Coordinates of C-alpha atoms in Angstrom, one line a residue:
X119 CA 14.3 -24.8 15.5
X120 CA 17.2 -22.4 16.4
X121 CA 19.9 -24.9 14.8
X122 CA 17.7 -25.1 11.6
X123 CA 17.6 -21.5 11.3
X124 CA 21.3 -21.1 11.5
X125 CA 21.8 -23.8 9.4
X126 CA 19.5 -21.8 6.8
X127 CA 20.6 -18.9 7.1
X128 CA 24.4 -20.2 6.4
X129 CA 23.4 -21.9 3.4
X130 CA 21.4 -18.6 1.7
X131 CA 25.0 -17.4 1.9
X132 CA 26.2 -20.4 0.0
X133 CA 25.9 -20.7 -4.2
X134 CA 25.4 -24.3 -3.8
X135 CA 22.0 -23.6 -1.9
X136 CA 20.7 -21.4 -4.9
X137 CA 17.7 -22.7 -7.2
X138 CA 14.9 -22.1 -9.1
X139 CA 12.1 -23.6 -8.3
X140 CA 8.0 -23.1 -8.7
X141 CA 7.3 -24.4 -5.6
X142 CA 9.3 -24.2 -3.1
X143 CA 10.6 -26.9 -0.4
X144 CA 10.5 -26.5 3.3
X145 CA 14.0 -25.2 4.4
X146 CA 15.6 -25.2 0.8
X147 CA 16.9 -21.3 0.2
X148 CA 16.0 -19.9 -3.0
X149 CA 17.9 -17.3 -5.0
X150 CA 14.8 -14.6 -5.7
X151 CA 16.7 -12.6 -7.7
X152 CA 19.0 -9.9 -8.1
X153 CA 19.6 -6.3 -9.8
X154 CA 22.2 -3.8 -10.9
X155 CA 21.5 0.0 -11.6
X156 CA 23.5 2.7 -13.1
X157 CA 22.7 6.3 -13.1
X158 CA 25.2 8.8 -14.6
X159 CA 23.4 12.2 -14.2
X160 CA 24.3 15.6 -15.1
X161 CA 23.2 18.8 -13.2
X162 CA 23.5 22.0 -15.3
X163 CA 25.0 25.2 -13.5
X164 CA 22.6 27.7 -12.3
X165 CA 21.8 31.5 -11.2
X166 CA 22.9 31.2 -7.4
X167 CA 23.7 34.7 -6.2
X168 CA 24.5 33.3 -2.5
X169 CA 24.9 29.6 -1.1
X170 CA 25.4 27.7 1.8
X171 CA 26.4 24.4 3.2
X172 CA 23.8 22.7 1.8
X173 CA 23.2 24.5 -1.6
X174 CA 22.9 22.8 -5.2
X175 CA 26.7 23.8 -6.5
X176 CA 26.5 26.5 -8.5
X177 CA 29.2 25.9 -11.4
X178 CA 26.8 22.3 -12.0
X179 CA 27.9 18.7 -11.3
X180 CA 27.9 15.3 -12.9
X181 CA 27.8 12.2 -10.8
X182 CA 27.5 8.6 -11.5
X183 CA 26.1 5.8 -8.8
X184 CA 25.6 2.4 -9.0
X185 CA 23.4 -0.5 -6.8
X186 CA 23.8 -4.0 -6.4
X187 CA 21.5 -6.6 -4.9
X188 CA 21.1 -10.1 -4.5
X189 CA 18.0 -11.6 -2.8
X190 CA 17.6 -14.5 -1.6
X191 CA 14.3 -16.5 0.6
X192 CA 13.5 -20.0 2.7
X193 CA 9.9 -21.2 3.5
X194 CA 9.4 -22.4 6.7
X195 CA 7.0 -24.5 8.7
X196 CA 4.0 -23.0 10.5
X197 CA 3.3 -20.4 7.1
X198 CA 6.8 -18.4 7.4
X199 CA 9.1 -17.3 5.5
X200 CA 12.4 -15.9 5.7
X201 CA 14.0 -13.5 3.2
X202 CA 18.1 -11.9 2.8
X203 CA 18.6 -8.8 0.6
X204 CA 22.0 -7.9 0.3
X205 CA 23.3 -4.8 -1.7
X206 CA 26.0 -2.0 -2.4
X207 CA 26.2 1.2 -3.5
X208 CA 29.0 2.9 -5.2
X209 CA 29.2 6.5 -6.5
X210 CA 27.9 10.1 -5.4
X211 CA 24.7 11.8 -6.1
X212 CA 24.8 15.3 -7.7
X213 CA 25.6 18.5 -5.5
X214 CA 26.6 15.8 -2.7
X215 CA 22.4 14.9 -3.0
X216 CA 21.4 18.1 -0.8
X217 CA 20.1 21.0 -1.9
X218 CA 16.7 20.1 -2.8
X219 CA 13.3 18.7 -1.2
X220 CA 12.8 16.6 -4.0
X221 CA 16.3 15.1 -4.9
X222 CA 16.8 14.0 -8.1
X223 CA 18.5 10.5 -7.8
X224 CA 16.4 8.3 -5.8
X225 CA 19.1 5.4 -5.4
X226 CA 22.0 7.4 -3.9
X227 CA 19.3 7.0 -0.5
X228 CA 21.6 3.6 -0.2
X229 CA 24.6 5.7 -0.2
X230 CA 24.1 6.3 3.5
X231 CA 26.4 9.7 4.9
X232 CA 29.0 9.7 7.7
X233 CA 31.3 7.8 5.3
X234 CA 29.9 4.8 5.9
X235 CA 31.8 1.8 3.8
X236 CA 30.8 0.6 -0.1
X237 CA 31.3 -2.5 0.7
X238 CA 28.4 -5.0 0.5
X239 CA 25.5 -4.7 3.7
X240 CA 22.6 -6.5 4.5
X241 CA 19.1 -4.8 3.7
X242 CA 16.5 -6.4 4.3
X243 CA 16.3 -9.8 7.0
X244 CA 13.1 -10.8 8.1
X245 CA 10.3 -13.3 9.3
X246 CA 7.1 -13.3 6.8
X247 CA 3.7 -15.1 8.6
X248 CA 0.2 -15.5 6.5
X249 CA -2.8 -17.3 7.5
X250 CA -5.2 -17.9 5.1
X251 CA -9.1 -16.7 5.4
X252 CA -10.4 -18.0 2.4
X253 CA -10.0 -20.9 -0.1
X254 CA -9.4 -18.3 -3.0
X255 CA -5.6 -17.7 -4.2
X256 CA -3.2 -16.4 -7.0
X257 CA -0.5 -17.4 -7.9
X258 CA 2.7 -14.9 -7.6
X259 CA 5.8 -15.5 -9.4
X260 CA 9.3 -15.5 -8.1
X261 CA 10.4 -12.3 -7.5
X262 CA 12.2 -10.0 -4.8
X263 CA 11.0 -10.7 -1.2
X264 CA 8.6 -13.0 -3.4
X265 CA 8.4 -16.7 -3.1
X266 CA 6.8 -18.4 -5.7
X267 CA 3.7 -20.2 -5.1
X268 CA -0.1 -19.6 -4.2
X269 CA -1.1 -16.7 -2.3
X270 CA -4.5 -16.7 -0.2
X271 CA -6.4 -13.5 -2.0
X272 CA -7.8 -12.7 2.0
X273 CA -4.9 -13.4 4.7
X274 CA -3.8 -12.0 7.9
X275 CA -0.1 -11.2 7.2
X276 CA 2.8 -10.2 9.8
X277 CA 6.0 -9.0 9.1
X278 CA 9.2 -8.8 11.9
X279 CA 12.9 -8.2 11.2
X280 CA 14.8 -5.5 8.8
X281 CA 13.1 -4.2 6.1
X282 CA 11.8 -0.6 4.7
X283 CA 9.5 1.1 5.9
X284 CA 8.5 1.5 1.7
X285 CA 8.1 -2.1 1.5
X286 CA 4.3 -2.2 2.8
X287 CA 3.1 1.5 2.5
X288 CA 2.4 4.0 -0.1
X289 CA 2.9 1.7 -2.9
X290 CA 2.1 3.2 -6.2
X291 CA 1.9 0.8 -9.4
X292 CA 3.3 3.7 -11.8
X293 CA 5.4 5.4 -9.3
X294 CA 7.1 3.4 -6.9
X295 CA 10.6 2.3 -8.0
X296 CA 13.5 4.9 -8.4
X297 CA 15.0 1.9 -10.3
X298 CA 12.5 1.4 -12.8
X299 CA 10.6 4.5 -12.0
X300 CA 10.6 8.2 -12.0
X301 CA 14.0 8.6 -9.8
X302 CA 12.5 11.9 -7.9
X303 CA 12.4 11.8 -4.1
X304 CA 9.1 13.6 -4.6
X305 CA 7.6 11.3 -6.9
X306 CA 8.3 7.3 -6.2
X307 CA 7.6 7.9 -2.0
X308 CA 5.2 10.8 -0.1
X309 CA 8.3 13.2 0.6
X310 CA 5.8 14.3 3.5
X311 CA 6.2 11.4 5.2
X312 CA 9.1 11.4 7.6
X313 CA 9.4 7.4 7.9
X314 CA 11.9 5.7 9.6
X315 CA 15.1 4.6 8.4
X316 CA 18.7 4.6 8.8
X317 CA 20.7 6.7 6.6
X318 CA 20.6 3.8 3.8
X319 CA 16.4 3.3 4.3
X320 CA 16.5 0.4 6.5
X321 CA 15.3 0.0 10.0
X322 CA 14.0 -2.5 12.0
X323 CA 10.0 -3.4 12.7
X324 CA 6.2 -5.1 13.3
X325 CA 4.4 -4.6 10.3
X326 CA 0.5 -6.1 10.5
X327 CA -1.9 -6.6 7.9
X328 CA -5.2 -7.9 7.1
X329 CA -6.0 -8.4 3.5
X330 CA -9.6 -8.6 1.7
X331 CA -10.4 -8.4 -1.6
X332 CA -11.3 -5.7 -2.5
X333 CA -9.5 -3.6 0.6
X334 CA -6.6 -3.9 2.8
X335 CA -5.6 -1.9 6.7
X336 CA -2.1 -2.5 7.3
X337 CA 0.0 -1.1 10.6
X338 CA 3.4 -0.8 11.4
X339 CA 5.9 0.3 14.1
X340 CA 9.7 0.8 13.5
X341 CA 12.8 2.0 15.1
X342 CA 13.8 5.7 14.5
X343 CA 17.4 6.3 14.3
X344 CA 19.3 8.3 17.2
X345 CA 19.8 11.7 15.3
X346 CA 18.7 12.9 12.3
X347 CA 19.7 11.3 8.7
X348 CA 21.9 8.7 11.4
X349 CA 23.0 5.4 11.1
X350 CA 22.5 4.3 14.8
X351 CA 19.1 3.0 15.5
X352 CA 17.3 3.6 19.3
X353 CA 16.9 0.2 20.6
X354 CA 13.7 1.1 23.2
X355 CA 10.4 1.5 20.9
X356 CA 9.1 2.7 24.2
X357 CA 11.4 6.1 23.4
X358 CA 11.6 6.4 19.9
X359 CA 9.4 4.8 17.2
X360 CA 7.9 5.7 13.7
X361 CA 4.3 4.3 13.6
X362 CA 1.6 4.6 10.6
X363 CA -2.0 2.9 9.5
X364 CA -2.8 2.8 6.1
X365 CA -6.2 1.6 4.5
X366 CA -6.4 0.5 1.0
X367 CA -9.3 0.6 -1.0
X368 CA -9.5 -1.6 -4.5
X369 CA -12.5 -3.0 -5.7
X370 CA -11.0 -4.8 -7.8
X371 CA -7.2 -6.6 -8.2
X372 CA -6.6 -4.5 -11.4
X373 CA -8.4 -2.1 -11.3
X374 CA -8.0 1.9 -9.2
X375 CA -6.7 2.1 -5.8
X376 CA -6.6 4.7 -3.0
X377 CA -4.5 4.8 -0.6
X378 CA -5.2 6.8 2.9
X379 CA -1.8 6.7 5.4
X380 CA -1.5 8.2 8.7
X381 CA 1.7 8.5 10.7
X382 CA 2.9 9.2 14.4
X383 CA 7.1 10.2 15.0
X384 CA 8.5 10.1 18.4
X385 CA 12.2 10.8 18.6
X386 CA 15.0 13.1 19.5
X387 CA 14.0 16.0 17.7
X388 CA 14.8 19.7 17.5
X389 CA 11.5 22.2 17.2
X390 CA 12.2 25.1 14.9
X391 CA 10.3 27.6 16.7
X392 CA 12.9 27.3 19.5
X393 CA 15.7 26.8 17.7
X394 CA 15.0 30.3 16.7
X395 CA 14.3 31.6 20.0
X396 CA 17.8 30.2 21.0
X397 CA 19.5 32.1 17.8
X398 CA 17.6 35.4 19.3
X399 CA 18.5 34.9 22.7
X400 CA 22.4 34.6 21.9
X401 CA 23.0 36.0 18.9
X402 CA 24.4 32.8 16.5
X403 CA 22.6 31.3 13.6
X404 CA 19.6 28.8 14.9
X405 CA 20.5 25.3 15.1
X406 CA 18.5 22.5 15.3
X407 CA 20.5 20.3 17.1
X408 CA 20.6 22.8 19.9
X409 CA 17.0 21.9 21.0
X410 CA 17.1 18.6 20.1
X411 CA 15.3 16.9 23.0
X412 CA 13.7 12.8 23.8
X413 CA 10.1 12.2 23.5
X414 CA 9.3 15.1 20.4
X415 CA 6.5 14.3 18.2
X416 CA 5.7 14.6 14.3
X417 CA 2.6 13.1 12.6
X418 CA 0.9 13.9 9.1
X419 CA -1.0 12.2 6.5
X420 CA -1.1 11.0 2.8
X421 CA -3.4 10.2 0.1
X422 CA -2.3 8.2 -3.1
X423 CA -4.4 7.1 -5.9
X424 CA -3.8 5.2 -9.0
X425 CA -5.8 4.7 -12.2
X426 CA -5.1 2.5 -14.8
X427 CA -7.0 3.9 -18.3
X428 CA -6.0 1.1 -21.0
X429 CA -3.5 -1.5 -22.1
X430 CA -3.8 -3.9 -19.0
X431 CA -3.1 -1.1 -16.8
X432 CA 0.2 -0.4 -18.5
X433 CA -1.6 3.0 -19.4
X434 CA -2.6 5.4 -16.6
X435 CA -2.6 8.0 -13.7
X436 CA -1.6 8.3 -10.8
X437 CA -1.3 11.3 -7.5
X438 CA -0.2 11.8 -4.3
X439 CA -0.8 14.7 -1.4
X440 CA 1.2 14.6 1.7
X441 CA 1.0 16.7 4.9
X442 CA 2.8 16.8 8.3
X443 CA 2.5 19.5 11.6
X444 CA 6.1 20.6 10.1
X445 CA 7.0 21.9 14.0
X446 CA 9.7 19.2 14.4
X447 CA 12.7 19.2 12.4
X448 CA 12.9 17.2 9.7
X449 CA 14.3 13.8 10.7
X450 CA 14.6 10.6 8.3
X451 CA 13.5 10.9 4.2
X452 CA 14.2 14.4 3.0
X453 CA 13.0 18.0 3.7
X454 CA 9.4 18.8 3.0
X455 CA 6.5 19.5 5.0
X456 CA 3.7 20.1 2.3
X457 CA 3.5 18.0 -1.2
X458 CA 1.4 17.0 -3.9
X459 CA 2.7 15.2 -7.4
X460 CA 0.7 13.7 -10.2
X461 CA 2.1 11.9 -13.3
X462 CA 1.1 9.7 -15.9
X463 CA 2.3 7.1 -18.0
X464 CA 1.6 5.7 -21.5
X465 CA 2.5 1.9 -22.7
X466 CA 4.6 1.3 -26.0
X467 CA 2.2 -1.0 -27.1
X468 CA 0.7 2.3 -29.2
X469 CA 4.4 2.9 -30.9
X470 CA 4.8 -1.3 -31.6
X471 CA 7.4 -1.6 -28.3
X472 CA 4.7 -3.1 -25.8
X473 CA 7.6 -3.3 -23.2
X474 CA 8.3 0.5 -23.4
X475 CA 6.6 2.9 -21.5
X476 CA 6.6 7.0 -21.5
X477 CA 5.8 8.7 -18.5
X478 CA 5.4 12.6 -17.4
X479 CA 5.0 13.5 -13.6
X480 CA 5.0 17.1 -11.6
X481 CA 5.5 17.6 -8.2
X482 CA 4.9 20.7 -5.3
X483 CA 6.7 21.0 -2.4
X484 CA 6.2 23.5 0.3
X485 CA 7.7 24.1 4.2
X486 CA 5.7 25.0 7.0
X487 CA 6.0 28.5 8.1
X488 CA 8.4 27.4 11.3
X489 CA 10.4 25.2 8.8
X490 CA 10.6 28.5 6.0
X491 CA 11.4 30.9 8.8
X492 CA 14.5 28.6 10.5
X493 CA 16.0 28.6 6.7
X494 CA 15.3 31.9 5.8
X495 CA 17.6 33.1 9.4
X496 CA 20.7 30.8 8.0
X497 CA 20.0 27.4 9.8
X498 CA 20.9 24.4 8.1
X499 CA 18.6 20.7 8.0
X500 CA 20.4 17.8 6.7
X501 CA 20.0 18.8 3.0
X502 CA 18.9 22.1 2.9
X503 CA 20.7 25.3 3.6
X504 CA 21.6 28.4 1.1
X505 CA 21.9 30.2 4.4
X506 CA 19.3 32.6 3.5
X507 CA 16.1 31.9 2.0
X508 CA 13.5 34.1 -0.4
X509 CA 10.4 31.3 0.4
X510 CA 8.3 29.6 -2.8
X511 CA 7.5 26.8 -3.8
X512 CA 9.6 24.0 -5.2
X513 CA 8.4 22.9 -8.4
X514 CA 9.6 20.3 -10.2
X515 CA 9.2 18.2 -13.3
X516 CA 10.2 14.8 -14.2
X517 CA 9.8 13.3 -17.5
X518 CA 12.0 9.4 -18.6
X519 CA 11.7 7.2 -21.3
X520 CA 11.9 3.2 -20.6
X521 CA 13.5 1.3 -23.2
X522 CA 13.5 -1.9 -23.1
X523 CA 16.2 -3.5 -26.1
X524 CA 15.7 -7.4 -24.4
X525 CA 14.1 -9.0 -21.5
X526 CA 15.5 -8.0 -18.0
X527 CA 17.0 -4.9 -19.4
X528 CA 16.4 -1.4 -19.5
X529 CA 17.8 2.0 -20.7
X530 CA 15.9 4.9 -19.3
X531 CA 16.7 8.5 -20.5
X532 CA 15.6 11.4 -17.7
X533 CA 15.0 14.7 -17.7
X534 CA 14.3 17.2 -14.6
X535 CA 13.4 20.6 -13.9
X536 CA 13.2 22.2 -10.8
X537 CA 12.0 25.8 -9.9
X538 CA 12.9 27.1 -6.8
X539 CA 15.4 24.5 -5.8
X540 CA 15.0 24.3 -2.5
X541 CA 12.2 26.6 -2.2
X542 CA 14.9 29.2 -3.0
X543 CA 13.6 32.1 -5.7
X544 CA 16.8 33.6 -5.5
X545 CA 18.1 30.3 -6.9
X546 CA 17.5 28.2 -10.3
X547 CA 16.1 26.9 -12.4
X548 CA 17.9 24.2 -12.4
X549 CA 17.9 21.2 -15.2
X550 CA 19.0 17.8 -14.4
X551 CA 19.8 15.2 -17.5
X552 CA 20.4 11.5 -16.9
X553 CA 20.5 8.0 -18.3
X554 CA 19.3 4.9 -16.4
X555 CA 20.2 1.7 -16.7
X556 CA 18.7 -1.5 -14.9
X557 CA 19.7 -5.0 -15.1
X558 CA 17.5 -7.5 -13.6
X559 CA 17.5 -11.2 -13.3

């Protein structure tokens, strides 16, 4: 079993080993697909009467990024499967993609910090299981981490290897993909939710899952990385592990869906509160890193809902409200403690483009009072930090177009606004205009 593996896993790197198929053979690698995305987005200069570190630039910016992926998967015997996903990223994010809660390029996440090389990396490689616990199935097309085929409808499912944390939780049929989606951090993920990931959104992990129809409890346990926003992964789960439950409710396959998520942090993390105490006690600006301990926890919880209103589900709504203690630092996604977004879309089919869609989405983000107070006394997160802080609310909103001039391609203008940037009155508004475009085959 070890030799066929290796040989397997040689031959997904191999172009000779690529097909197409509707049902796949044991041990014969598929190509799944693959995707390239381009983002050129302008930020527009804005009233900024101080800054820090960490602050949007004040003069404005205009960056361009781009993502490639190729994705590749093997069935196995004994109901596995085995999947690849390599990608790249190229380019910057605006404002070096700090200065906000809810940033405003979802992609340049795959940019990873600490100059870490664009040059191609492996995402995602991992072991897929299902048992069937019915007779009833669908079939599912070929598609990224997808192999085609018949899927049981009720299944036990397990998941081990490198993947995101994303992949299985807080899924949202309208707002889910940064690629294809609303491009807000605040809006295509919980920003509340501080899971695990390296500095690109990878990590490795368990993820288990029982399936019904009309309802699904899924669990999962990951490795956290080392120091905040870091590459470098701890290896001992016993240490240092990002854990969350989520129950999904849908009565029916195309029909509403709420989502309830619950999540548990242990890492090395720095508490605010004595951060501060630190600053006070010898007279420098607080640091986080200075109290930066082992065994510090974080937990919070989500709620995400979606509800489609007409044209197959192509028309509808969707929400999400996110909470966490907010006593520990900020570690993995981005820097909000408090959130709540809502946003919906409307199909082209009304306007003759059926593949077209318009959609509108705001989002709240707030700090806990520990979090507000570290800021507001100069300390600096991993991408906030005006070095001073007049506390409100960041308030954003996101509005894109998706055109769609052939199959498998899109053009998606975008337009932002954010008050508050980085819960900042003294700073803002500020507007962010961009054009996406997504090739995927």
């Amino acid at each position: 079993m070890r030799f066929q593996l290796a040989t397997t896993a040689a031959c997904l790197l191999s172009a000779t080993c690529m097909l197409h198929a509707d049902e796949p053979s044991l041990f014969v690698p598929q190509w799944l697909g693959a995707q390239y995305t381009f983002v050129d987005q302008h930020q527009d200069s804005l009233h900024s009467p101080y800054s820090g570190p960490l602050s949007l630039h004040a003069n404005g910016d205009t960056e361009r990024s781009h993502t490639f992926g190729a994705y590749f998967g093997v069935p196995l015997p004994a109901h596995l499967q085995f999947y690849l996903d390599v990608e790249m990223f190229k380019g910057e994010g605006v404002s070096g993609a700090t200065g906000l809660g809810g940033l405003t390029n979802g992609d340049v996440i795959r940019a990873g910090s600490n100059n870490l090389p664009k040059t191609p990396y492996v995402a995602r490689a991992f072991l897929r299981w299902t048992q069937a616990l019915g007779d009833g199935t669908t079939h599912v097309e070929r598609a990224q981490d997808q192999l085609p085929g018949d899927e049981a409808d009720e299944r036990v499912e397990v998941k081990l290897g490198k993947m995101s944390v994303t992949d299985d939780f807080d899924k949202n049929r309208y707002a889910g993909s940064t690629r294809t989606q609303f491009m807000n951090w605040a809006l295509f993920n919980n920003t509340a939710w501080d899971f695990a990931a390296d500095t690109r959104g990878y990590t490795d992990g368990l993820v288990l899952a029982l399936v019904r129809k009309t309802w699904s409890l899924r669990y999962g346990i990951y490795r956290m990385p080392y120091e905040a926003n870091g590459q470098r992964l701890v290896n001992a789960l016993g240490q240092s592990q990002n854990q969350q439950v989520e129950l999904t409710l849908q009565p029916q396959s195309d029909g509403w869906a709420l989502r309830f998520l619950a999540y548990r942090n242990t890492a090395r993390m720095g508490i605010y509160s004595d951060a501060l105490a630190i600053a006070e006690a010898t007279g420098q600006p607080p640091d986080i890193h200075a109290d930066d301990a082992p065994g510090r926890h974080k937990y919070g919880f989500g709620i995400n809902g979606e509800l489609p209103l007409a044209d197959h589900g192509d028309t509808g709504l969707f929400m999400r409200a996110g909470w966490n203690d907010g006593h520990t630092e900020s570690f993995v996604f981005t820097e909000v403690d408090r959130t709540m977004t809502a946003g919906f879309q409307l199909s082209g089919v009304h306007w003759s483009r059926p593949t077209d869609h318009v959609s509108v989405a705001v989002a709240v983000n707030g700090l806990s009072g520990d979090h507000r107070d570290y800021l507001a006394a100069g300390g600096n997160g991993f991408v906030l930090g005006d070095g001073a802080l007049n506390y409100g609310r960041e308030q954003i909103l996101e509005a894109y177009y998706s055109f769609t001039p052939f199959a498998h391609f899109t053009l998606s203008p975008d337009l932002q606004l954010v008050h508050n940037p980085g819960y900042n009155r003294d700073r803002g508004p500020a507007r962010f205009v961009g054009l996406r475009a997504h090739i995927d085959i």
